[in-house]
Amino acid sequence: MKCFSRYLPYLFRPPSTILSSTCHTEADIISTVEFNSSGELLATGDKGGRVVVFQREQESKSQPQRRGEYNVYSTFQSHEPEFDYLKSLEIEEKINKIKWLPQQNAAYFLLSTNDKTVKLWKISERDKRPEGYNLKDEDGRIRDPTTITSLRVPVLQPMDLMVEATARRVFSNAHTYHINSISVNSDLQTFISTDDLRINLWNLEITDRSFNIVDIKPANMEELTEVITSAEFHPQQCHTFAYSSSKGSIRLCDMRQAALCDKHCKYFEEPEDPSTRSFFSEIISSISDVKFSHNGRYLMTRDYLTVKVWDLQMENKPLETYQVHDYLRGKLCSLYENDCIFDKFECVWNGSDSVIMTGSYNNFFRMFDRNTKRDVTLEASRENSKPRAILKPRKVCVGGKRRKDEISVDSLDFSKKILHTTWHPHENIIAVAATNNLYIFQDKVN
């Protein structure tokens, strides 16, 4: 589509092959992907508990075309498999979410979480090492004090650059249910962690206690009708946060009103059309992701079939609704049988909040231009993506005669899905996770 020519990106082959292999294991599947606030770093987490951080190549006069390519900067094991002996439950090492903290000094900080434990990691560089100790020799062995006849002043010697990742804080033992999201507050001092029934508020400096600010657990679990699916802080107002539910509603809460935010200040929900109600209505209305726009005026939510944009001043209906893959509406029965109907798709804004992106099946991902109301479907795959080649829009044929460039809805591969995407905060660069492959695309350059 012509209006999206500037969003038709090309694939950087080096990053896309670093995390991929033809025969991958379950541990290699990417489970989250996130740019930092400058866009210079990109972090991915996988089901094996690993975090891989990519750094953007600096521009050089000899190779200006390499600006924009991301190469591996650091790799570390964030979480290990654990066992809860009290409940006889295995705790997976899978990384559910990664959130970067804004950079304050030369080091970088990020939060990563699995089902139960959030960790604060520091990523720093070291290019010097101390030498000339008095009590240790060069191999690190303790010297005999009787052999020391003079004092030496240790000096720093240059060494090859080494990137270190160290766990600075471990926030644990606060969630009975699985953590589905974390969000850093704009005050840069606190963050929230969210599970199915509760939201906890943490101070980044304090690990032994948190404050429960939302609790929807009923006294009798048989009366449970909905769960929390996602939560996020407002980008500017440190007292405001929103959380979504499996019933398709979003609640906006103000922490200034009460210590326990069980009573929301705003409630967003679209009334259901009785004529379209079916057995699957409640399942497909469950919200899998909620995101504030960068300017803080809008909320974006993703359910199974649509992306909706809400104005914070209008609670009764969404401002915009975009159909992601409406051609699947007639296949909900088979999607229910193979459990695909429970897939959790994420959504993301571009830096100016003018375009939104979300994933679909067959390694398709969708972009919607809010100004022109145009949309495009692109595919992230090795077969049709050569390095620096422009991606061609894809179309899905629902019925009737299929054109040459279209793909039949019956031919879609539901095992290939784009669940996790992220957009560079300032440029038209996107990262898309497709199973164990990470694709990084950039808008067309001349």
Coordinates of C-alpha atoms in Angstrom, one line a residue:
M1 CA 0.0 0.0 0.0
K2 CA 1.5 3.3 -1.1
C3 CA 0.6 5.2 2.1
F4 CA 2.6 2.6 4.1
S5 CA 5.7 2.7 1.8
R6 CA 7.7 4.3 4.6
Y7 CA 6.7 1.5 6.9
L8 CA 7.6 -1.3 4.5
P9 CA 10.8 -2.4 6.2
Y10 CA 13.8 -4.6 5.5
L11 CA 15.2 -7.4 7.5
F12 CA 18.5 -7.2 9.2
R13 CA 19.8 -10.7 8.8
P14 CA 22.4 -10.8 11.6
P15 CA 20.0 -10.2 14.5
S16 CA 17.4 -12.4 13.0
T17 CA 19.7 -15.5 13.0
I18 CA 21.4 -15.0 16.3
L19 CA 18.5 -16.5 18.3
S20 CA 17.3 -18.9 15.7
S21 CA 18.0 -22.4 14.4
T22 CA 16.3 -24.8 12.1
C23 CA 15.5 -27.2 14.9
H24 CA 14.8 -25.2 18.1
T25 CA 13.9 -26.4 21.5
E26 CA 11.0 -25.1 23.7
A27 CA 13.6 -23.1 25.7
D28 CA 14.6 -21.1 22.6
I29 CA 11.1 -19.6 22.0
I30 CA 11.1 -15.8 22.6
S31 CA 8.6 -14.8 25.2
T32 CA 9.1 -11.0 25.4
V33 CA 10.9 -8.2 23.5
E34 CA 11.4 -4.6 24.6
F35 CA 13.4 -1.5 23.5
N36 CA 14.9 0.7 26.1
S37 CA 13.9 4.4 26.3
S38 CA 16.6 5.6 23.8
G39 CA 16.1 2.7 21.4
E40 CA 19.9 1.9 21.5
L41 CA 19.3 -1.4 23.3
L42 CA 16.8 -4.1 22.6
A43 CA 16.2 -7.0 25.1
T44 CA 14.6 -10.3 24.5
G45 CA 13.6 -13.0 27.0
D46 CA 12.9 -16.6 26.2
K47 CA 11.3 -19.7 27.8
G48 CA 14.7 -20.9 29.0
G49 CA 15.0 -18.0 31.4
R50 CA 17.7 -16.2 29.3
V51 CA 17.9 -12.5 28.5
V52 CA 19.7 -11.4 25.3
V53 CA 20.5 -7.7 24.9
F54 CA 21.2 -6.3 21.5
Q55 CA 23.0 -2.9 21.0
R56 CA 22.6 -0.7 17.9
E57 CA 25.7 -0.2 15.7
Q58 CA 27.2 3.2 15.9
E59 CA 27.3 5.1 12.6
S60 CA 30.7 5.1 10.8
K61 CA 31.7 7.2 7.8
S62 CA 33.1 4.1 6.1
Q63 CA 29.9 2.0 6.5
P64 CA 27.0 4.4 6.9
Q65 CA 24.5 1.7 5.9
R66 CA 25.3 -0.3 9.0
R67 CA 23.7 2.3 11.2
G68 CA 20.6 0.6 12.6
E69 CA 21.9 -2.9 12.8
Y70 CA 21.7 -4.6 16.2
N71 CA 24.3 -7.0 17.4
V72 CA 24.5 -9.0 20.6
Y73 CA 25.7 -6.9 23.5
S74 CA 25.1 -9.2 26.5
T75 CA 23.5 -12.6 27.3
F76 CA 22.8 -13.8 30.8
Q77 CA 20.6 -16.3 32.6
S78 CA 17.9 -14.3 34.4
H79 CA 15.8 -17.0 36.0
E80 CA 16.3 -20.7 36.8
P81 CA 13.6 -23.4 37.2
E82 CA 12.4 -23.7 40.8
F83 CA 10.1 -25.9 42.8
D84 CA 7.6 -24.8 45.4
Y85 CA 7.7 -27.5 48.0
L86 CA 4.7 -26.2 49.9
K87 CA 2.4 -26.5 46.9
S88 CA 4.3 -29.2 45.0
L89 CA 4.5 -26.9 41.9
E90 CA 7.2 -26.3 39.4
I91 CA 8.0 -22.7 38.8
E92 CA 9.1 -22.2 35.1
E93 CA 12.1 -20.1 34.3
K94 CA 10.3 -18.5 31.3
I95 CA 10.7 -14.7 31.1
N96 CA 7.2 -13.2 31.1
K97 CA 8.1 -9.6 30.8
I98 CA 11.1 -7.2 30.5
K99 CA 10.9 -3.5 31.4
W100 CA 13.8 -1.1 31.1
L101 CA 14.4 1.7 33.6
P102 CA 15.4 5.1 32.2
Q103 CA 19.1 5.4 32.1
Q104 CA 20.6 7.5 34.9
N105 CA 24.3 6.9 34.5
A106 CA 26.7 4.8 32.4
A107 CA 25.0 1.5 33.4
Y108 CA 21.7 0.1 32.2
F109 CA 19.0 -1.3 34.4
L110 CA 16.1 -3.6 33.6
L111 CA 13.4 -5.6 35.4
S112 CA 12.7 -9.2 34.3
T113 CA 10.1 -11.5 35.7
N114 CA 9.0 -15.1 35.5
D115 CA 5.8 -16.4 37.1
K116 CA 6.8 -15.6 40.7
T117 CA 9.9 -13.5 41.0
V118 CA 10.9 -10.1 39.6
K119 CA 14.7 -9.3 39.4
L120 CA 16.4 -6.0 38.8
W121 CA 19.5 -6.4 36.6
K122 CA 22.4 -4.0 36.1
I123 CA 24.2 -4.2 32.8
S124 CA 27.6 -2.4 32.8
E125 CA 30.8 -2.2 30.9
R126 CA 34.3 -2.8 32.2
D127 CA 37.5 -2.1 30.2
K128 CA 40.1 -1.8 33.0
R129 CA 41.3 -4.3 35.7
P130 CA 43.2 -3.6 38.9
E131 CA 46.7 -5.0 39.1
G132 CA 49.5 -4.8 41.8
Y133 CA 47.8 -6.1 44.9
N134 CA 49.8 -6.4 48.1
L135 CA 48.1 -9.5 49.6
K136 CA 47.4 -11.3 46.3
D137 CA 49.6 -12.4 43.5
E138 CA 48.7 -11.9 39.8
D139 CA 46.9 -15.3 39.8
G140 CA 44.7 -14.2 42.7
R141 CA 46.4 -16.5 45.3
I142 CA 46.9 -15.1 48.8
R143 CA 50.6 -14.2 49.5
D144 CA 52.5 -15.2 52.6
P145 CA 52.5 -12.0 54.7
T146 CA 56.1 -12.7 55.8
T147 CA 57.3 -12.4 52.2
I148 CA 55.8 -8.8 51.8
T149 CA 58.7 -6.4 52.2
S150 CA 57.2 -3.3 50.6
L151 CA 53.8 -1.7 49.8
R152 CA 52.6 -1.4 46.2
V153 CA 49.9 1.0 44.9
P154 CA 47.4 -1.0 42.7
V155 CA 46.9 0.4 39.3
L156 CA 44.2 0.0 36.6
Q157 CA 45.3 -1.6 33.4
P158 CA 43.4 -1.6 30.1
M159 CA 41.6 -4.8 29.2
D160 CA 39.3 -6.1 26.5
L161 CA 35.8 -4.6 26.9
M162 CA 33.6 -6.9 29.1
V163 CA 29.9 -6.5 29.6
E164 CA 28.7 -7.7 33.0
A165 CA 25.1 -8.4 34.1
T166 CA 24.6 -8.5 37.9
A167 CA 21.3 -9.0 39.8
R168 CA 21.0 -6.0 42.1
R169 CA 17.6 -6.8 43.6
V170 CA 15.3 -9.8 43.8
F171 CA 11.6 -9.2 44.5
S172 CA 10.0 -12.5 45.5
N173 CA 7.4 -14.2 47.7
A174 CA 4.6 -11.7 47.0
H175 CA 2.5 -13.5 44.4
T176 CA 0.3 -16.5 44.9
Y177 CA -0.7 -16.6 41.2
H178 CA 1.4 -16.2 38.1
I179 CA 2.8 -12.7 37.3
N180 CA 1.5 -11.5 33.9
S181 CA 2.9 -8.0 33.7
I182 CA 5.2 -5.4 35.3
S183 CA 5.3 -1.7 34.8
V184 CA 7.8 1.0 36.0
N185 CA 6.3 4.2 37.4
S186 CA 7.2 7.6 36.1
D187 CA 8.5 8.6 39.5
L188 CA 11.4 6.1 38.8
Q189 CA 11.2 4.8 42.4
T190 CA 8.4 2.3 42.2
F191 CA 6.9 -0.4 40.0
I192 CA 3.9 -2.7 39.9
S193 CA 3.8 -6.5 39.4
T194 CA 0.5 -8.0 38.4
D195 CA -0.9 -11.5 38.7
D196 CA -4.4 -13.0 38.0
L197 CA -6.0 -11.5 41.1
R198 CA -3.7 -9.0 42.7
I199 CA -1.5 -6.0 41.9
N200 CA 1.5 -5.2 44.1
L201 CA 3.4 -1.9 44.4
W202 CA 7.1 -2.2 45.1
N203 CA 9.9 0.3 45.8
L204 CA 13.0 -0.4 43.7
E205 CA 15.2 -0.2 46.8
I206 CA 13.1 -2.5 49.1
T207 CA 12.8 -6.2 48.4
D208 CA 11.4 -7.6 51.6
R209 CA 7.9 -6.0 51.3
S210 CA 5.4 -4.7 48.8
F211 CA 2.0 -3.1 49.1
N212 CA -1.1 -4.7 47.7
I213 CA -3.0 -2.0 45.8
V214 CA -5.6 -4.2 44.0
D215 CA -7.1 -7.4 45.2
I216 CA -10.1 -8.9 43.3
K217 CA -10.0 -12.3 45.0
P218 CA -13.4 -13.2 46.3
A219 CA -13.9 -14.8 49.7
N220 CA -15.2 -17.9 47.9
M221 CA -13.2 -18.8 44.9
E222 CA -16.3 -20.5 43.3
E223 CA -17.6 -16.9 42.9
L224 CA -14.6 -15.9 40.8
T225 CA -15.9 -14.4 37.5
E226 CA -12.9 -12.5 36.1
V227 CA -9.1 -12.2 36.4
I228 CA -6.6 -9.4 35.8
T229 CA -4.8 -9.8 32.5
S230 CA -2.5 -6.8 32.3
A231 CA -1.6 -3.6 34.0
E232 CA 0.4 -0.4 33.3
F233 CA 1.3 2.9 34.9
H234 CA 0.4 6.2 33.2
P235 CA 3.5 7.6 31.4
Q236 CA 3.3 11.0 33.2
Q237 CA 1.0 10.7 36.2
C238 CA 2.7 8.6 38.8
H239 CA -0.5 8.1 40.8
T240 CA -2.5 6.7 37.9
F241 CA -2.5 3.1 36.5
A242 CA -4.9 1.0 34.4
Y243 CA -5.6 -2.7 34.5
S244 CA -7.6 -4.9 32.1
S245 CA -9.7 -8.0 32.8
S246 CA -10.7 -11.2 31.2
K247 CA -14.2 -9.8 30.8
G248 CA -13.0 -7.1 28.3
S249 CA -13.1 -4.2 30.7
I250 CA -10.4 -1.7 31.7
R251 CA -10.3 0.1 35.1
L252 CA -8.4 3.3 35.7
C253 CA -7.3 3.7 39.3
D254 CA -5.9 6.7 41.3
M255 CA -3.6 5.8 44.2
R256 CA -4.3 9.1 45.8
Q257 CA -7.9 8.1 46.6
A258 CA -7.2 5.1 48.8
A259 CA -4.4 2.7 49.8
L260 CA -6.3 -0.2 48.3
C261 CA -7.5 0.7 44.8
D262 CA -10.4 -1.7 44.7
K263 CA -12.7 1.1 43.6
H264 CA -11.8 2.5 40.2
C265 CA -12.1 6.1 39.2
K266 CA -13.0 5.2 35.5
Y267 CA -14.4 2.1 33.9
F268 CA -14.0 1.4 30.2
E269 CA -16.2 -1.2 28.6
E270 CA -17.9 -1.6 25.2
P271 CA -21.5 -2.9 25.5
E272 CA -21.9 -6.3 23.9
D273 CA -24.2 -6.6 20.8
P274 CA -26.7 -9.3 21.8
S275 CA -27.2 -10.3 18.1
T276 CA -23.5 -11.4 17.8
R277 CA -23.3 -13.2 21.2
S278 CA -22.0 -16.8 21.0
F279 CA -20.3 -19.5 23.1
F280 CA -17.0 -17.8 22.3
S281 CA -18.0 -14.2 23.1
E282 CA -16.5 -14.1 26.6
I283 CA -13.2 -15.8 25.5
I284 CA -12.5 -13.5 22.6
S285 CA -13.5 -10.4 24.5
S286 CA -10.7 -11.1 27.1
I287 CA -8.1 -8.3 26.9
S288 CA -4.5 -9.6 26.5
D289 CA -2.6 -6.3 26.6
V290 CA -3.2 -2.7 27.6
K291 CA -0.9 0.2 26.7
F292 CA -1.0 3.9 27.4
S293 CA -0.1 6.2 24.5
H294 CA 3.2 8.1 24.9
N295 CA 1.2 11.4 25.4
G296 CA -0.9 9.7 28.1
R297 CA -4.2 10.7 26.5
Y298 CA -5.2 7.3 25.1
L299 CA -5.4 3.7 26.1
M300 CA -4.9 0.8 23.6
T301 CA -6.2 -2.7 24.3
R302 CA -5.9 -5.9 22.4
D303 CA -8.5 -8.7 22.5
Y304 CA -8.5 -11.8 20.3
L305 CA -9.9 -10.3 17.2
T306 CA -9.5 -6.5 17.5
V307 CA -7.3 -3.6 18.7
K308 CA -9.2 -0.7 20.4
V309 CA -8.1 2.8 21.2
W310 CA -9.9 4.5 24.1
D311 CA -9.9 8.2 25.0
L312 CA -9.4 8.6 28.7
Q313 CA -12.3 11.1 28.7
M314 CA -14.8 8.7 27.1
E315 CA -15.6 5.6 29.0
N316 CA -18.7 4.3 27.2
K317 CA -17.2 3.2 23.9
P318 CA -13.8 3.0 22.2
L319 CA -12.6 5.9 20.1
E320 CA -11.3 3.5 17.4
T321 CA -11.7 -0.2 16.7
Y322 CA -9.4 -2.1 14.3
Q323 CA -10.1 -5.6 13.0
V324 CA -6.9 -7.6 13.2
H325 CA -8.0 -10.9 11.7
D326 CA -11.8 -10.8 11.4
Y327 CA -11.5 -13.7 8.8
L328 CA -11.0 -16.0 11.8
R329 CA -14.4 -15.4 13.2
G330 CA -15.8 -18.3 11.3
K331 CA -13.0 -20.6 12.6
L332 CA -13.4 -20.0 16.3
C333 CA -14.6 -23.6 16.9
S334 CA -11.4 -25.1 15.5
L335 CA -9.3 -22.4 17.2
Y336 CA -10.9 -23.4 20.5
E337 CA -10.2 -27.0 20.0
N338 CA -6.5 -26.4 19.3
D339 CA -6.3 -23.8 22.2
C340 CA -5.2 -21.0 19.9
I341 CA -8.2 -19.0 21.0
F342 CA -6.4 -18.5 24.3
D343 CA -3.3 -16.9 22.7
K344 CA -2.2 -13.6 24.2
F345 CA -1.3 -11.1 21.6
E346 CA 0.5 -7.8 22.5
C347 CA 0.0 -4.4 20.9
V348 CA 2.4 -1.4 20.6
W349 CA 2.3 2.3 19.6
N350 CA 4.9 4.0 17.4
G351 CA 6.8 6.9 18.8
S352 CA 4.3 9.5 17.8
D353 CA 1.2 7.5 18.7
S354 CA 0.0 7.7 15.0
V355 CA 0.5 4.1 14.1
I356 CA -0.3 0.9 16.1
M357 CA 1.0 -2.6 15.5
T358 CA 0.0 -6.1 16.7
G359 CA 0.6 -9.7 15.7
S360 CA -1.4 -12.4 14.1
Y361 CA -1.0 -16.0 12.8
N362 CA 1.1 -17.3 9.9
N363 CA 3.9 -15.0 11.1
F364 CA 1.7 -12.0 10.0
F365 CA 1.7 -8.7 11.8
R366 CA -0.6 -5.8 11.2
M367 CA -0.1 -2.0 11.2
F368 CA -2.9 0.6 11.4
D369 CA -2.4 4.2 10.5
R370 CA -4.7 6.2 12.8
N371 CA -4.6 9.3 10.6
T372 CA -5.3 7.8 7.2
K373 CA -7.2 4.8 8.5
R374 CA -5.1 2.6 6.2
D375 CA -3.8 -0.7 7.3
V376 CA -1.3 -3.3 6.0
T377 CA -0.4 -6.9 6.7
L378 CA 3.3 -7.9 6.6
E379 CA 5.0 -11.2 7.1
A380 CA 8.1 -12.0 9.1
S381 CA 9.6 -15.2 7.7
R382 CA 12.9 -16.4 6.3
E383 CA 11.3 -17.7 3.1
N384 CA 10.2 -14.3 1.8
S385 CA 12.6 -12.0 3.6
K386 CA 16.0 -11.4 2.2
P387 CA 18.4 -8.9 3.8
R388 CA 17.4 -5.3 3.0
A389 CA 14.5 -6.5 0.8
I390 CA 11.3 -4.5 1.0
L391 CA 8.4 -6.5 2.5
K392 CA 5.4 -6.9 0.3
P393 CA 1.9 -6.5 1.8
R394 CA 0.1 -9.8 2.3
K395 CA -3.7 -10.4 1.9
V396 CA -5.9 -13.2 3.2
C397 CA -8.6 -14.6 1.0
V398 CA -11.7 -15.7 2.9
G399 CA -13.8 -17.3 0.2
G400 CA -14.4 -17.3 -3.5
K401 CA -11.7 -17.0 -6.1
R402 CA -8.2 -16.5 -4.7
R403 CA -5.9 -14.1 -6.5
K404 CA -2.2 -15.0 -7.2
D405 CA -0.8 -12.8 -4.3
E406 CA -3.4 -13.9 -1.8
I407 CA -3.3 -16.7 0.8
S408 CA -6.3 -18.7 1.7
V409 CA -7.6 -18.6 5.3
D410 CA -7.5 -22.4 5.3
S411 CA -3.8 -22.3 4.5
L412 CA -2.8 -20.2 7.5
D413 CA -0.3 -21.9 9.8
F414 CA -1.6 -21.4 13.4
S415 CA 1.6 -22.7 14.9
K416 CA 3.5 -19.7 13.5
K417 CA 2.3 -16.6 15.4
I418 CA 3.5 -13.1 16.3
L419 CA 2.7 -12.6 19.9
H420 CA 5.4 -10.2 20.9
T421 CA 6.4 -6.9 19.2
T422 CA 8.0 -3.6 20.1
W423 CA 8.6 -0.3 18.4
H424 CA 11.6 2.0 18.6
P425 CA 10.6 5.0 20.7
H426 CA 11.9 7.6 18.2
E427 CA 12.3 6.0 14.8
N428 CA 10.5 3.6 12.5
I429 CA 12.4 0.5 13.6
I430 CA 10.4 -2.5 14.9
A431 CA 11.3 -5.8 16.4
V432 CA 9.1 -8.8 15.9
A433 CA 9.5 -12.2 17.7
A434 CA 8.4 -15.2 15.7
T435 CA 8.8 -18.4 17.7
N436 CA 12.6 -18.6 18.1
N437 CA 13.4 -15.9 15.5
L438 CA 13.9 -12.2 16.1
Y439 CA 13.3 -10.0 13.1
I440 CA 14.3 -6.3 13.2
F441 CA 12.8 -4.1 10.5
Q442 CA 13.5 -0.6 9.5
D443 CA 11.6 1.8 7.3
K444 CA 12.7 2.1 3.7
V445 CA 16.0 4.1 3.2
N446 CA 17.1 5.5 -0.1

